[in-house]
PDB file of C-alpha atoms in Angstrom:
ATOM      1  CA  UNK A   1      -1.432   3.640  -8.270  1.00  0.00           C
ATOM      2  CA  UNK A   2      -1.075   5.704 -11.147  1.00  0.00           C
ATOM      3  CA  UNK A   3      -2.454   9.060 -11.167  1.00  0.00           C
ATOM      4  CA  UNK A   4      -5.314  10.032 -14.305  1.00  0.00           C
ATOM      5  CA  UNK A   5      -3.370  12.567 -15.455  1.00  0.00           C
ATOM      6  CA  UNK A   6      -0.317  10.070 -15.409  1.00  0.00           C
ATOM      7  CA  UNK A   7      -3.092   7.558 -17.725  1.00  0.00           C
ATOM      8  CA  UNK A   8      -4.021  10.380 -19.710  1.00  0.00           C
ATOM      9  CA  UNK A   9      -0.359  11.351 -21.061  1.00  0.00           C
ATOM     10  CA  UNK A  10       0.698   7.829 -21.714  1.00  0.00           C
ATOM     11  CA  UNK A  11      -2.645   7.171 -23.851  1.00  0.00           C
ATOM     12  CA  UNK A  12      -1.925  10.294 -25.899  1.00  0.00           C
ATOM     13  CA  UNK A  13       1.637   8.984 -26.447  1.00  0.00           C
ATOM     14  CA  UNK A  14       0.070   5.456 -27.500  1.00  0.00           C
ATOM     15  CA  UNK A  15      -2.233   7.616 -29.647  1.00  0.00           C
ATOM     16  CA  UNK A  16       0.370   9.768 -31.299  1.00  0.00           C
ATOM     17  CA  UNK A  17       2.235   6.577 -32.276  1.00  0.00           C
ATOM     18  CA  UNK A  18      -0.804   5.093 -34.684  1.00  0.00           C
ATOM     19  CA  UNK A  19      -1.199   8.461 -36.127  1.00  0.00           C
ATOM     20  CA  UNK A  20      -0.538   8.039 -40.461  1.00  0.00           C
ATOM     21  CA  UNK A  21       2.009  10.172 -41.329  1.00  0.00           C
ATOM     22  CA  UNK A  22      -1.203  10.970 -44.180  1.00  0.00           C
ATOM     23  CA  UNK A  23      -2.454  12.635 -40.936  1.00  0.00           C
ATOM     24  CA  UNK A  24      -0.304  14.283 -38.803  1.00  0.00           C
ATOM     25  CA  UNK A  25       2.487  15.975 -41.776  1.00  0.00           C
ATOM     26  CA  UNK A  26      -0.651  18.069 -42.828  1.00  0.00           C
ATOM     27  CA  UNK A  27      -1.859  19.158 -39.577  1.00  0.00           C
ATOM     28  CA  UNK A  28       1.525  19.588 -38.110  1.00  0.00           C
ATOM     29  CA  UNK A  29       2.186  21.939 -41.383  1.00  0.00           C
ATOM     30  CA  UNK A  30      -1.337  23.973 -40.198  1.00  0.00           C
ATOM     31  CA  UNK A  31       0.037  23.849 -36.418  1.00  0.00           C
ATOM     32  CA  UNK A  32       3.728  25.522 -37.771  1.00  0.00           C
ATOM     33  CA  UNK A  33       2.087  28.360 -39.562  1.00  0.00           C
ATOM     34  CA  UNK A  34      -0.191  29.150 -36.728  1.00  0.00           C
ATOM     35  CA  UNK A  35       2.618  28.737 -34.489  1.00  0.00           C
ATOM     36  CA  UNK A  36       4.562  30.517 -36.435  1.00  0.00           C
ATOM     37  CA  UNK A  37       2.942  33.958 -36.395  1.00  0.00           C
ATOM     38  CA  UNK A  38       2.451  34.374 -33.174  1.00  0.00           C
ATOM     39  CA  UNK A  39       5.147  32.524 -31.764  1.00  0.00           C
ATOM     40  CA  UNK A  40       5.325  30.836 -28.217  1.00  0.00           C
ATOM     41  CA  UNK A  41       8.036  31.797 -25.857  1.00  0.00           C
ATOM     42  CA  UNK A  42      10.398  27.844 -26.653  1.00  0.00           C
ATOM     43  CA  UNK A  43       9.828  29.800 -30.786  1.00  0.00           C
ATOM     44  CA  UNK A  44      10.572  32.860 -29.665  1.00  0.00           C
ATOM     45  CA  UNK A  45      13.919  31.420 -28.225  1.00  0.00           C
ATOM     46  CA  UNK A  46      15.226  28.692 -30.533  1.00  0.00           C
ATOM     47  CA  UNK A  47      14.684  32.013 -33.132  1.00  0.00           C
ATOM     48  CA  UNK A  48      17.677  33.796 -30.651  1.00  0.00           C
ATOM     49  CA  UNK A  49      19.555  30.541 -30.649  1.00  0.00           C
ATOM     50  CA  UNK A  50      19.577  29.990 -34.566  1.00  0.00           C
ATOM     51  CA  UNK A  51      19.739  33.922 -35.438  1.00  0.00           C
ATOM     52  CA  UNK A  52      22.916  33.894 -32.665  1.00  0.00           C
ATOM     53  CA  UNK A  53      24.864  30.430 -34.275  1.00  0.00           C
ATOM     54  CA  UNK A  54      23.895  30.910 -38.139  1.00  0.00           C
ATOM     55  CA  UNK A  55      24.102  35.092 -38.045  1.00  0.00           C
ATOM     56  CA  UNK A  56      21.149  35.174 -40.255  1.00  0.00           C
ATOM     57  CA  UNK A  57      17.843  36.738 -38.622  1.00  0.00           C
ATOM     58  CA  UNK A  58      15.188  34.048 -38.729  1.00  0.00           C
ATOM     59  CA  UNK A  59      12.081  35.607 -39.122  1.00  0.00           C
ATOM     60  CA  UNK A  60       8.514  33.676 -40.082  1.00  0.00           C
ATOM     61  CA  UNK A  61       9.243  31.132 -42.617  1.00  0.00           C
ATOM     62  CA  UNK A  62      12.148  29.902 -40.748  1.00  0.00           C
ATOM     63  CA  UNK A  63      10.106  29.653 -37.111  1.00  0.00           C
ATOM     64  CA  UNK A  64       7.306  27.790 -39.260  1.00  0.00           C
ATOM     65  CA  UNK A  65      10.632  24.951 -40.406  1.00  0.00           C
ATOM     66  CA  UNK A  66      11.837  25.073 -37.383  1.00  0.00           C
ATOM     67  CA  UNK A  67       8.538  24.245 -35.741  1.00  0.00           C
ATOM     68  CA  UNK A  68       7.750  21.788 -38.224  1.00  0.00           C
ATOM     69  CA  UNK A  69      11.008  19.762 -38.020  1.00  0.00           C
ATOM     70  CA  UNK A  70      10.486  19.241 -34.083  1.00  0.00           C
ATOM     71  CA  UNK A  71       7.114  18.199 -34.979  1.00  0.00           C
ATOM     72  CA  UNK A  72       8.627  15.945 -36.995  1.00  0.00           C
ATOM     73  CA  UNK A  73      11.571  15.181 -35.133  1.00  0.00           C
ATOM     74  CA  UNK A  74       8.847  13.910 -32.147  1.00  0.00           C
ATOM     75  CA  UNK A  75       6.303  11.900 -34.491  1.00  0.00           C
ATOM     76  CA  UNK A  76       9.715   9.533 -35.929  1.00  0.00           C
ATOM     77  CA  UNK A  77      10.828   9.268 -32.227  1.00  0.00           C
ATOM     78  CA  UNK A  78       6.969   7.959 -30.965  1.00  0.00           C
ATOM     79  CA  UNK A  79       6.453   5.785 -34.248  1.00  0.00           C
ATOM     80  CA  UNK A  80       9.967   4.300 -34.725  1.00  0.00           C
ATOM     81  CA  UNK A  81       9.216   0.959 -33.015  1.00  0.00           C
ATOM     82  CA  UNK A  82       6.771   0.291 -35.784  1.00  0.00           C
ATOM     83  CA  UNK A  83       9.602   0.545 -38.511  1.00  0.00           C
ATOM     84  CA  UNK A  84      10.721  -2.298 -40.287  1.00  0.00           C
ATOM     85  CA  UNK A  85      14.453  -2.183 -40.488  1.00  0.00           C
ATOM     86  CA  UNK A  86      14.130  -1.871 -44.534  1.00  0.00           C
ATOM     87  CA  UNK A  87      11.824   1.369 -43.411  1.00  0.00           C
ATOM     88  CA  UNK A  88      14.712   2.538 -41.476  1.00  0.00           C
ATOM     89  CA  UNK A  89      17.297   2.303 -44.136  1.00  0.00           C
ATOM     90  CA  UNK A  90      15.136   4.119 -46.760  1.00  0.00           C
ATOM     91  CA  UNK A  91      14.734   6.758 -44.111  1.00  0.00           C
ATOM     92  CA  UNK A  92      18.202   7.698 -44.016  1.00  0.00           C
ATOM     93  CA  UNK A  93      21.092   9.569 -46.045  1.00  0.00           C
ATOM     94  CA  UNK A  94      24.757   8.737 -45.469  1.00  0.00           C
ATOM     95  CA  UNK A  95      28.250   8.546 -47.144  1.00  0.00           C
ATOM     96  CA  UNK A  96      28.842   4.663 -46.852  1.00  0.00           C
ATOM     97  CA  UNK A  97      32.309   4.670 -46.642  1.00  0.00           C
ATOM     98  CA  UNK A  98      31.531   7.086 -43.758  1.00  0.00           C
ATOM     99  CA  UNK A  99      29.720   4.275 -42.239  1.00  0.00           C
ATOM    100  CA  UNK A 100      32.347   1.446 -42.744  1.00  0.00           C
ATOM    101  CA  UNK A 101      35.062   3.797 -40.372  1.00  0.00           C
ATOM    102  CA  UNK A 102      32.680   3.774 -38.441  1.00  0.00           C
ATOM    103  CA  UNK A 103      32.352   0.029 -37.977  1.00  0.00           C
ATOM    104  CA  UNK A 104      35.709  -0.723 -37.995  1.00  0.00           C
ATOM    105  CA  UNK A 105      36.708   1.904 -35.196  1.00  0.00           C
ATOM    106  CA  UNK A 106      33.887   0.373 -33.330  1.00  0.00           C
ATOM    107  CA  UNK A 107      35.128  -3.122 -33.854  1.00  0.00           C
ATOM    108  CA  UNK A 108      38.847  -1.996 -33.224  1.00  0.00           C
ATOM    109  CA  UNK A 109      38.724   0.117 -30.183  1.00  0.00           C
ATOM    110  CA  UNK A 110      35.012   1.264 -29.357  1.00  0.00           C
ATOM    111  CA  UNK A 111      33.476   4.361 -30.476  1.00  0.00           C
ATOM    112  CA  UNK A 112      31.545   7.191 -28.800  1.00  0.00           C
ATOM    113  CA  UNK A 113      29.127   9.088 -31.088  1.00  0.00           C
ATOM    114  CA  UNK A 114      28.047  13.040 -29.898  1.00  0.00           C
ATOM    115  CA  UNK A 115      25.493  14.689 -31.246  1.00  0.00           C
ATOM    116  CA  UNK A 116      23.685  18.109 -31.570  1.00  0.00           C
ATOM    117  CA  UNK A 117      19.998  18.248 -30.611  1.00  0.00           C
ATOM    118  CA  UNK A 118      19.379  18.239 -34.174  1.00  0.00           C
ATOM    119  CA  UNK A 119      17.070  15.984 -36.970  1.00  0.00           C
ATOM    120  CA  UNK A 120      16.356  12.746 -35.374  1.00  0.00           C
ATOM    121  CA  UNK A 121      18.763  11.390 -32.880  1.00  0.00           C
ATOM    122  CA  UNK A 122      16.283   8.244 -32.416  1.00  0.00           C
ATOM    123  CA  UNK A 123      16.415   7.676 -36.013  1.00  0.00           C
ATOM    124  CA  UNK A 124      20.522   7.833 -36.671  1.00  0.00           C
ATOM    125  CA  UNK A 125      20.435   5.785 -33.450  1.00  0.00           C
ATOM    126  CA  UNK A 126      18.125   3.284 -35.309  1.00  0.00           C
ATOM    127  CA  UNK A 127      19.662   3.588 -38.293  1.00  0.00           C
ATOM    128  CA  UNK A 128      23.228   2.345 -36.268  1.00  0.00           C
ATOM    129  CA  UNK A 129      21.459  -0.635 -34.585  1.00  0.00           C
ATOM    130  CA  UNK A 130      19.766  -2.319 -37.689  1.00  0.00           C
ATOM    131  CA  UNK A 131      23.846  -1.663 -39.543  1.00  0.00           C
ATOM    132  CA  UNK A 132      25.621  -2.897 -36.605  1.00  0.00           C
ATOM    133  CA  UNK A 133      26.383  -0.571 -34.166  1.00  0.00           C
ATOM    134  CA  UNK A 134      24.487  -1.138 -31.109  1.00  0.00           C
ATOM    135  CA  UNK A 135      23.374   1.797 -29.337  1.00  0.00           C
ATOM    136  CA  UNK A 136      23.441   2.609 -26.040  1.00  0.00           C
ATOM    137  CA  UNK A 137      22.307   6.335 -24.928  1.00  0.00           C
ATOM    138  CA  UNK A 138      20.892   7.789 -22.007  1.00  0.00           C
ATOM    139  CA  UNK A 139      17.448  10.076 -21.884  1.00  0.00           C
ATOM    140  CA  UNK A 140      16.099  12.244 -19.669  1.00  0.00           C
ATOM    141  CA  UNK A 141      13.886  10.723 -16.559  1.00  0.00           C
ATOM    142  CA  UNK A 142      10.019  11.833 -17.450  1.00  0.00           C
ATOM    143  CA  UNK A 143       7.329  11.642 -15.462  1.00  0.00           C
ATOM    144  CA  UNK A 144       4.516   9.480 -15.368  1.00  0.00           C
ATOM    145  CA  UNK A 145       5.645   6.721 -17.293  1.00  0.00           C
ATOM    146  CA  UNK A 146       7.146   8.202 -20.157  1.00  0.00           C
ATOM    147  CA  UNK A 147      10.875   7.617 -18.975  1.00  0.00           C
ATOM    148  CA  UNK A 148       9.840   3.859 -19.377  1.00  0.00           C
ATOM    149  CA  UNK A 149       7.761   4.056 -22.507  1.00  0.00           C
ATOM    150  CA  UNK A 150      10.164   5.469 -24.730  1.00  0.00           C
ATOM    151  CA  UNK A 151      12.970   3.184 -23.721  1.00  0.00           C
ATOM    152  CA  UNK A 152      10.799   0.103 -24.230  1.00  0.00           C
ATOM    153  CA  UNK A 153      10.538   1.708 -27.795  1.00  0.00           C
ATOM    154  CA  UNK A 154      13.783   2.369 -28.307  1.00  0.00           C
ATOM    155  CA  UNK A 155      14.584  -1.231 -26.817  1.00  0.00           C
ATOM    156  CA  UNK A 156      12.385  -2.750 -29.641  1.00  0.00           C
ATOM    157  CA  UNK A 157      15.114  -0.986 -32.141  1.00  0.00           C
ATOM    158  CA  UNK A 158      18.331  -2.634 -30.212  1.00  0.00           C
ATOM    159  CA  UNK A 159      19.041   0.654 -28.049  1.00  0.00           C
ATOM    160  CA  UNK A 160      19.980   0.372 -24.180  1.00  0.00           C
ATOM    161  CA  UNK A 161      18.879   3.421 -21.961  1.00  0.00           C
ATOM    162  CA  UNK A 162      20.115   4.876 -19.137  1.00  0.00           C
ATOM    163  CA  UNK A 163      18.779   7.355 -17.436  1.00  0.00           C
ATOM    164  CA  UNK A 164      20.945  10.944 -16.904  1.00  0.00           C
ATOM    165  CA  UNK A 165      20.649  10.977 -13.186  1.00  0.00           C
ATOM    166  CA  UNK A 166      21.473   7.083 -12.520  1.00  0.00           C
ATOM    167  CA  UNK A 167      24.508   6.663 -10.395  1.00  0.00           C
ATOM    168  CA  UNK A 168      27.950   6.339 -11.702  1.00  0.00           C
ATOM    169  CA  UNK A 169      26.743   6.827 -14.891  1.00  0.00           C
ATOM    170  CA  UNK A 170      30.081   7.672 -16.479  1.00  0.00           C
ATOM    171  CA  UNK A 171      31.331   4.383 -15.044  1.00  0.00           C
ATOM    172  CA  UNK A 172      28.892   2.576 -16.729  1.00  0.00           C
ATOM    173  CA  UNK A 173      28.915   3.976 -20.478  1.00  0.00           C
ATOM    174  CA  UNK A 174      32.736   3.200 -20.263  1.00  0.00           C
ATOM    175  CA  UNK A 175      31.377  -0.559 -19.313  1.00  0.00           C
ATOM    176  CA  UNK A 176      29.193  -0.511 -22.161  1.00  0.00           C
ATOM    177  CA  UNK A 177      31.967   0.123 -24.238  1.00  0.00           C
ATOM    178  CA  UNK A 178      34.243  -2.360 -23.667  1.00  0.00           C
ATOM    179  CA  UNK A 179      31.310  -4.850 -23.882  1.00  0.00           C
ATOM    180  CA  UNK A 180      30.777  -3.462 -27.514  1.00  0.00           C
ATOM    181  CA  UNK A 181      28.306  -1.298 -27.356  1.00  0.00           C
ATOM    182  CA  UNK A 182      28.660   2.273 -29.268  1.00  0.00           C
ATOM    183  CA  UNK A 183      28.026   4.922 -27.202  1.00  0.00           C
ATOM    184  CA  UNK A 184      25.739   7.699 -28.729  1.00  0.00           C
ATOM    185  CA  UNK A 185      25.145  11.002 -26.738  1.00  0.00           C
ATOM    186  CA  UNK A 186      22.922  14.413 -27.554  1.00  0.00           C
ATOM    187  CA  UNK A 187      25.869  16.699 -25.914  1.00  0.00           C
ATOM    188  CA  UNK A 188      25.680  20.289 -27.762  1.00  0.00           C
ATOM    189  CA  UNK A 189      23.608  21.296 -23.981  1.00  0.00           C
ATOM    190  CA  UNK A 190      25.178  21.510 -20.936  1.00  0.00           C
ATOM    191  CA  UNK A 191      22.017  21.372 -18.642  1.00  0.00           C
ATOM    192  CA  UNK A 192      23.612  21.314 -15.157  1.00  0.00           C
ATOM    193  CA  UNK A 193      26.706  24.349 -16.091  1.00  0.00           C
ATOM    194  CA  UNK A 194      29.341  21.772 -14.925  1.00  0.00           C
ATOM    195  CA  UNK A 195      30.900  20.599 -18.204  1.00  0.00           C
ATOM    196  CA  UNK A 196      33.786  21.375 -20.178  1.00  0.00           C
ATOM    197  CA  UNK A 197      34.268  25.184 -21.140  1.00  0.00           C
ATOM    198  CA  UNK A 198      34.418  25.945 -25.056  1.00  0.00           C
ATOM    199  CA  UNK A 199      33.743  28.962 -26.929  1.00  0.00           C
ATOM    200  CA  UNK A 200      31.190  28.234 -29.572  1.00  0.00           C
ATOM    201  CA  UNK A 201      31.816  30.111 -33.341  1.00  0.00           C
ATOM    202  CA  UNK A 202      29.290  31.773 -34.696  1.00  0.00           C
ATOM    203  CA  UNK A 203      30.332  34.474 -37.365  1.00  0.00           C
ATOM    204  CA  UNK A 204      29.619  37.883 -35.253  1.00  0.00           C
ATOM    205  CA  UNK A 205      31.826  35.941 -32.786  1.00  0.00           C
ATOM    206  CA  UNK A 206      32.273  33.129 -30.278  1.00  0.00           C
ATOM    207  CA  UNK A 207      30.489  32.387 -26.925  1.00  0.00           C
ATOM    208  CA  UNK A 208      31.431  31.117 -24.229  1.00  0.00           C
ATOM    209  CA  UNK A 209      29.247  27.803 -22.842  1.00  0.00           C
ATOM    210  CA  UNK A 210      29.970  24.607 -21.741  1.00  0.00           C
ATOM    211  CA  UNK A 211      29.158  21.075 -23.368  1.00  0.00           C
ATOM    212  CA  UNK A 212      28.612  18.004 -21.897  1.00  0.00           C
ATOM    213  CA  UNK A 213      31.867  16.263 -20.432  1.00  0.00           C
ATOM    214  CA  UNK A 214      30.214  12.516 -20.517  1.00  0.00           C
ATOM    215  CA  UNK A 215      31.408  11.862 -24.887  1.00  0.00           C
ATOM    216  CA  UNK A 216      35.032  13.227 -24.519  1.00  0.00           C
ATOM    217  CA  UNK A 217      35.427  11.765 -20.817  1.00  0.00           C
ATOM    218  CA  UNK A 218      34.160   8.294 -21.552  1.00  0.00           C
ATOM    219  CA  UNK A 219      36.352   8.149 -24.926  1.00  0.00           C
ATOM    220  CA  UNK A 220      39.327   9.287 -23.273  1.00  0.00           C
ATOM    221  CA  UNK A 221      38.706   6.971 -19.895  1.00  0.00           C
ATOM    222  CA  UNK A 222      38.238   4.067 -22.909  1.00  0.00           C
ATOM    223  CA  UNK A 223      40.181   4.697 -25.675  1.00  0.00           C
ATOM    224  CA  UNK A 224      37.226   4.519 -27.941  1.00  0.00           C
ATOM    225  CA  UNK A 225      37.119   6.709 -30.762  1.00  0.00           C
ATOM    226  CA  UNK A 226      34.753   9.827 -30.516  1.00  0.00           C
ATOM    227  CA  UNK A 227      33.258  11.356 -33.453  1.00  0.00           C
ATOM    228  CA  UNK A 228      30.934  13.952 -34.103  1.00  0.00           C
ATOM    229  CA  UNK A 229      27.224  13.358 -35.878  1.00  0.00           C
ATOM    230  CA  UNK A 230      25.383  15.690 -37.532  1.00  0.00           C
ATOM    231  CA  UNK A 231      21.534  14.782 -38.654  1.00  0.00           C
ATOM    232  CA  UNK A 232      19.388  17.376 -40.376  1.00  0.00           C
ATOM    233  CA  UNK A 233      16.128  16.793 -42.538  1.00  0.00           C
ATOM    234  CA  UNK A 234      16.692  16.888 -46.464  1.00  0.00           C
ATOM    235  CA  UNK A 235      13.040  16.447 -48.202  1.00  0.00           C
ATOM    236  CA  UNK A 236      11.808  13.147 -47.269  1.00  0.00           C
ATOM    237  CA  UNK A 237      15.131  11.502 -45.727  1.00  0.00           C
ATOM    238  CA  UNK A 238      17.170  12.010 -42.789  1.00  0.00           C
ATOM    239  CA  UNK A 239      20.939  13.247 -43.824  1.00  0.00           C
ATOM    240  CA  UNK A 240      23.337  11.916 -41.625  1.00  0.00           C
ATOM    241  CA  UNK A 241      26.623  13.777 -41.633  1.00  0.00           C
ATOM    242  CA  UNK A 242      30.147  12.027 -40.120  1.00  0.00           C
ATOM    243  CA  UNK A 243      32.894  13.965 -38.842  1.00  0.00           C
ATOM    244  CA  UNK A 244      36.387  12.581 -38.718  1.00  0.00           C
ATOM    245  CA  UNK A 245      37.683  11.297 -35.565  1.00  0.00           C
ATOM    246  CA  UNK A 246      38.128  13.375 -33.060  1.00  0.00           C
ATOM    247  CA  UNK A 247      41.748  12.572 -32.060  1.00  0.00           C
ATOM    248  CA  UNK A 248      42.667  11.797 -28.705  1.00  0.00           C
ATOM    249  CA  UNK A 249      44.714  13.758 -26.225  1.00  0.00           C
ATOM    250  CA  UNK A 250      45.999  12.966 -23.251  1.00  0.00           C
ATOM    251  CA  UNK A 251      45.333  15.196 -20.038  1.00  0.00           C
ATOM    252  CA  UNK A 252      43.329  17.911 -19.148  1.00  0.00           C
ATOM    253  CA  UNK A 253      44.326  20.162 -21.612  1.00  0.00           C
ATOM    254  CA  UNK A 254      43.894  17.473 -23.758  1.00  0.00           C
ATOM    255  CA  UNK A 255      40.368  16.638 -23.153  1.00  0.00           C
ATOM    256  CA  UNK A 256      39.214  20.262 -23.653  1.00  0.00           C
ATOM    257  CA  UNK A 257      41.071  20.445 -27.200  1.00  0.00           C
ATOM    258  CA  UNK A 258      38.959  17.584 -27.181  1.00  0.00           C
ATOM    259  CA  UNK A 259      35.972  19.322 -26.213  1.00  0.00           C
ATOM    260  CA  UNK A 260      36.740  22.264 -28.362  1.00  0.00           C
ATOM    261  CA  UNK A 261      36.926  20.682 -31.852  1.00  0.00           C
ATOM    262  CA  UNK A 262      33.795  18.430 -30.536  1.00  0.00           C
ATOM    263  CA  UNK A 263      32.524  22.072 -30.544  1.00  0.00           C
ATOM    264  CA  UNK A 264      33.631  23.717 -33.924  1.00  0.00           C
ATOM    265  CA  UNK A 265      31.850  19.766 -35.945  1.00  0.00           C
ATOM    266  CA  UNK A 266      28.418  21.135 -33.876  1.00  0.00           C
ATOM    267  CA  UNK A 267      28.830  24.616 -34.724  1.00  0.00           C
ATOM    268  CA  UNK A 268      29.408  23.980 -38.393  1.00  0.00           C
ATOM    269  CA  UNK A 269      26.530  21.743 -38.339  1.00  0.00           C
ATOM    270  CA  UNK A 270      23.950  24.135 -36.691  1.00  0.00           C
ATOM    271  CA  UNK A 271      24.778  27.117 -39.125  1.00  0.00           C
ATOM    272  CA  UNK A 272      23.856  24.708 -41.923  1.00  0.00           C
ATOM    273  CA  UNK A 273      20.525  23.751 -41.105  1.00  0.00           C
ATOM    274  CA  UNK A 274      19.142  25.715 -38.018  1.00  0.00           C
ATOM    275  CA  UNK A 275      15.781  25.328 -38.891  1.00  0.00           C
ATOM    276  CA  UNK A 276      16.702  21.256 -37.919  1.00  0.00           C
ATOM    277  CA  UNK A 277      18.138  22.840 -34.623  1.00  0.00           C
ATOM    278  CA  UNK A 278      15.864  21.926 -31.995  1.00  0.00           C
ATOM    279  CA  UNK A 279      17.112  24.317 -29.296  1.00  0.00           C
ATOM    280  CA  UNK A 280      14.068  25.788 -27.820  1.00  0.00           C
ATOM    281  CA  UNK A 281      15.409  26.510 -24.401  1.00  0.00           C
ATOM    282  CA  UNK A 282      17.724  29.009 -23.478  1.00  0.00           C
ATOM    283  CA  UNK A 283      21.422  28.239 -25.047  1.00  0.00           C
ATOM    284  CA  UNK A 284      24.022  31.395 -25.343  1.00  0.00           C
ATOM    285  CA  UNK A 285      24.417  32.652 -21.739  1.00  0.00           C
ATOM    286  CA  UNK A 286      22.742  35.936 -20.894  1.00  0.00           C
ATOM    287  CA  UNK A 287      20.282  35.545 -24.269  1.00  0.00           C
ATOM    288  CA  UNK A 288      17.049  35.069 -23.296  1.00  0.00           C
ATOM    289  CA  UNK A 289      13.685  36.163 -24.596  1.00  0.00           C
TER     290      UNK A 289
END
């Protein structure tokens, strides 16, 4: 039996989802301000992260974009199953041609996609089903429901979801590939500190961090092609930027050159648009607020 509380948070998610964006862009713009000037300690820290990777202090206005975009960022991932796939298109900004490689490295060998936790992931995932790349990704296991709420949602779109803690999960992305589906991962966090070392440029230096092993591993256990995506928010559209492929090594050397220039596409991207950075938990080791 479910618990209330467990009730309560999936209603509010339900609820979220038939908000009008006539509703909740204005009040999330009167949440950022508040937010904004007296910051909460997630604020407080994505303003470390961003000052740290763009070397540019972010002070108010920037907390209140930053605040607003994962508003944002949240209200497109809840709503998204109510998006026609002509709603989808219009929601998005890319370089066509961009997108053809992308099909035809799909079609040819398989293709892993890595991302930054930046713009809307659910959206450039959408965006790849309704264009022909089906997505599969994996999410993180909520409680009370949620896990299995959002990936119904996402399922209405054409995604398949794993969860990160289901067994042999490397094992099966690399199935999913050669059954032709295009792998797409949020891998700029390394949440358990097991994953391949990089330094990370900023321009007052580079840190040292891990990132995820799961893109570079399951490309180079496949063959697929990996490539880096960038997403960021530009006025009313989501800009999706498309690196080149990442080319593949072989051995472990090879798969942290991999890693690395995985790395240096993520950096680039975060400097541009921090404020579509959505790194509100601790990133840079030993910089906490």
């Amino acid at each position: 039996m479910k618990k209330p509380a467990a009730d309560t948070e999936l209603r509010m998610l339900r609820v979220a989802a038939a908000i009008p964006p006539a509703v909740w862009v204005p009040i999330s713009h009167l949440a950022s301000l508040l937010l904004a000037a007296r910051p909460p300690r997630p604020l407080r820290q994505w303003e470390r992260n961003a000052t740290i990777a763009s070397g540019r202090q972010q002070g108010y206005w920037a907390r209140r974009a930053a605040q607003f975009s994962w508003l944002r960022n949240t209200f497109t991932s809840l709503q998204l199953g109510r998006w026609s796939r002509a709603q989808i298109e219009a929601a998005v900004k890319v370089d066509a041609d961009r997108v053809q490689t992308l099909k035809q490295l799909h079609a040819s060998r398989g293709l892993v996609l890595a991302l930054p936790h930046m713009g809307s992931w659910d959206l450039a995932g959408a965006y790849g089903c309704v264009v022909g790349l089906p997505v599969t990704s994996v999410a993180e296991r909520l409680p009370a429901g949620q896990f299995e709420y959002f990936r119904t949602l996402r399922a209405k779109l054409g995604f398949e979801i794993h969860p990160y803690d289901a067994p042999n999960l490397v094992a099966t992305l690399a199935g999913d590939v050669k059954r032709g589906r295009a792998i797409c991962l949020v891998a700029d966090r390394d949440f358990g500190g097991r994953g391949l070392p990089v330094r990370w440029p900023t321009p007052d230096g580079g840190r040292d961090l891990t990132l995820p092993v799961g893109p570079v591993l399951i490309a180079a256990q496949t063959g697929a092609a990996l490539v880096g995506i960038g997403t960021r928010f530009v006025k009313g559209r989501l800009e999706i930027t498309i690196s080149d492929e990442i080319a593949p090594r072989e051995g472990r050397d090879g798969v942290t050159e991999m890693a690395h220039e995985l790395c240096d596409f993520f950096a680039t991207q975060v400097a541009q648009a921090p404020t579509d950075w959505h790194m509100m938990q601790r990133f840079f080791p030993g910089e906490v607020v």
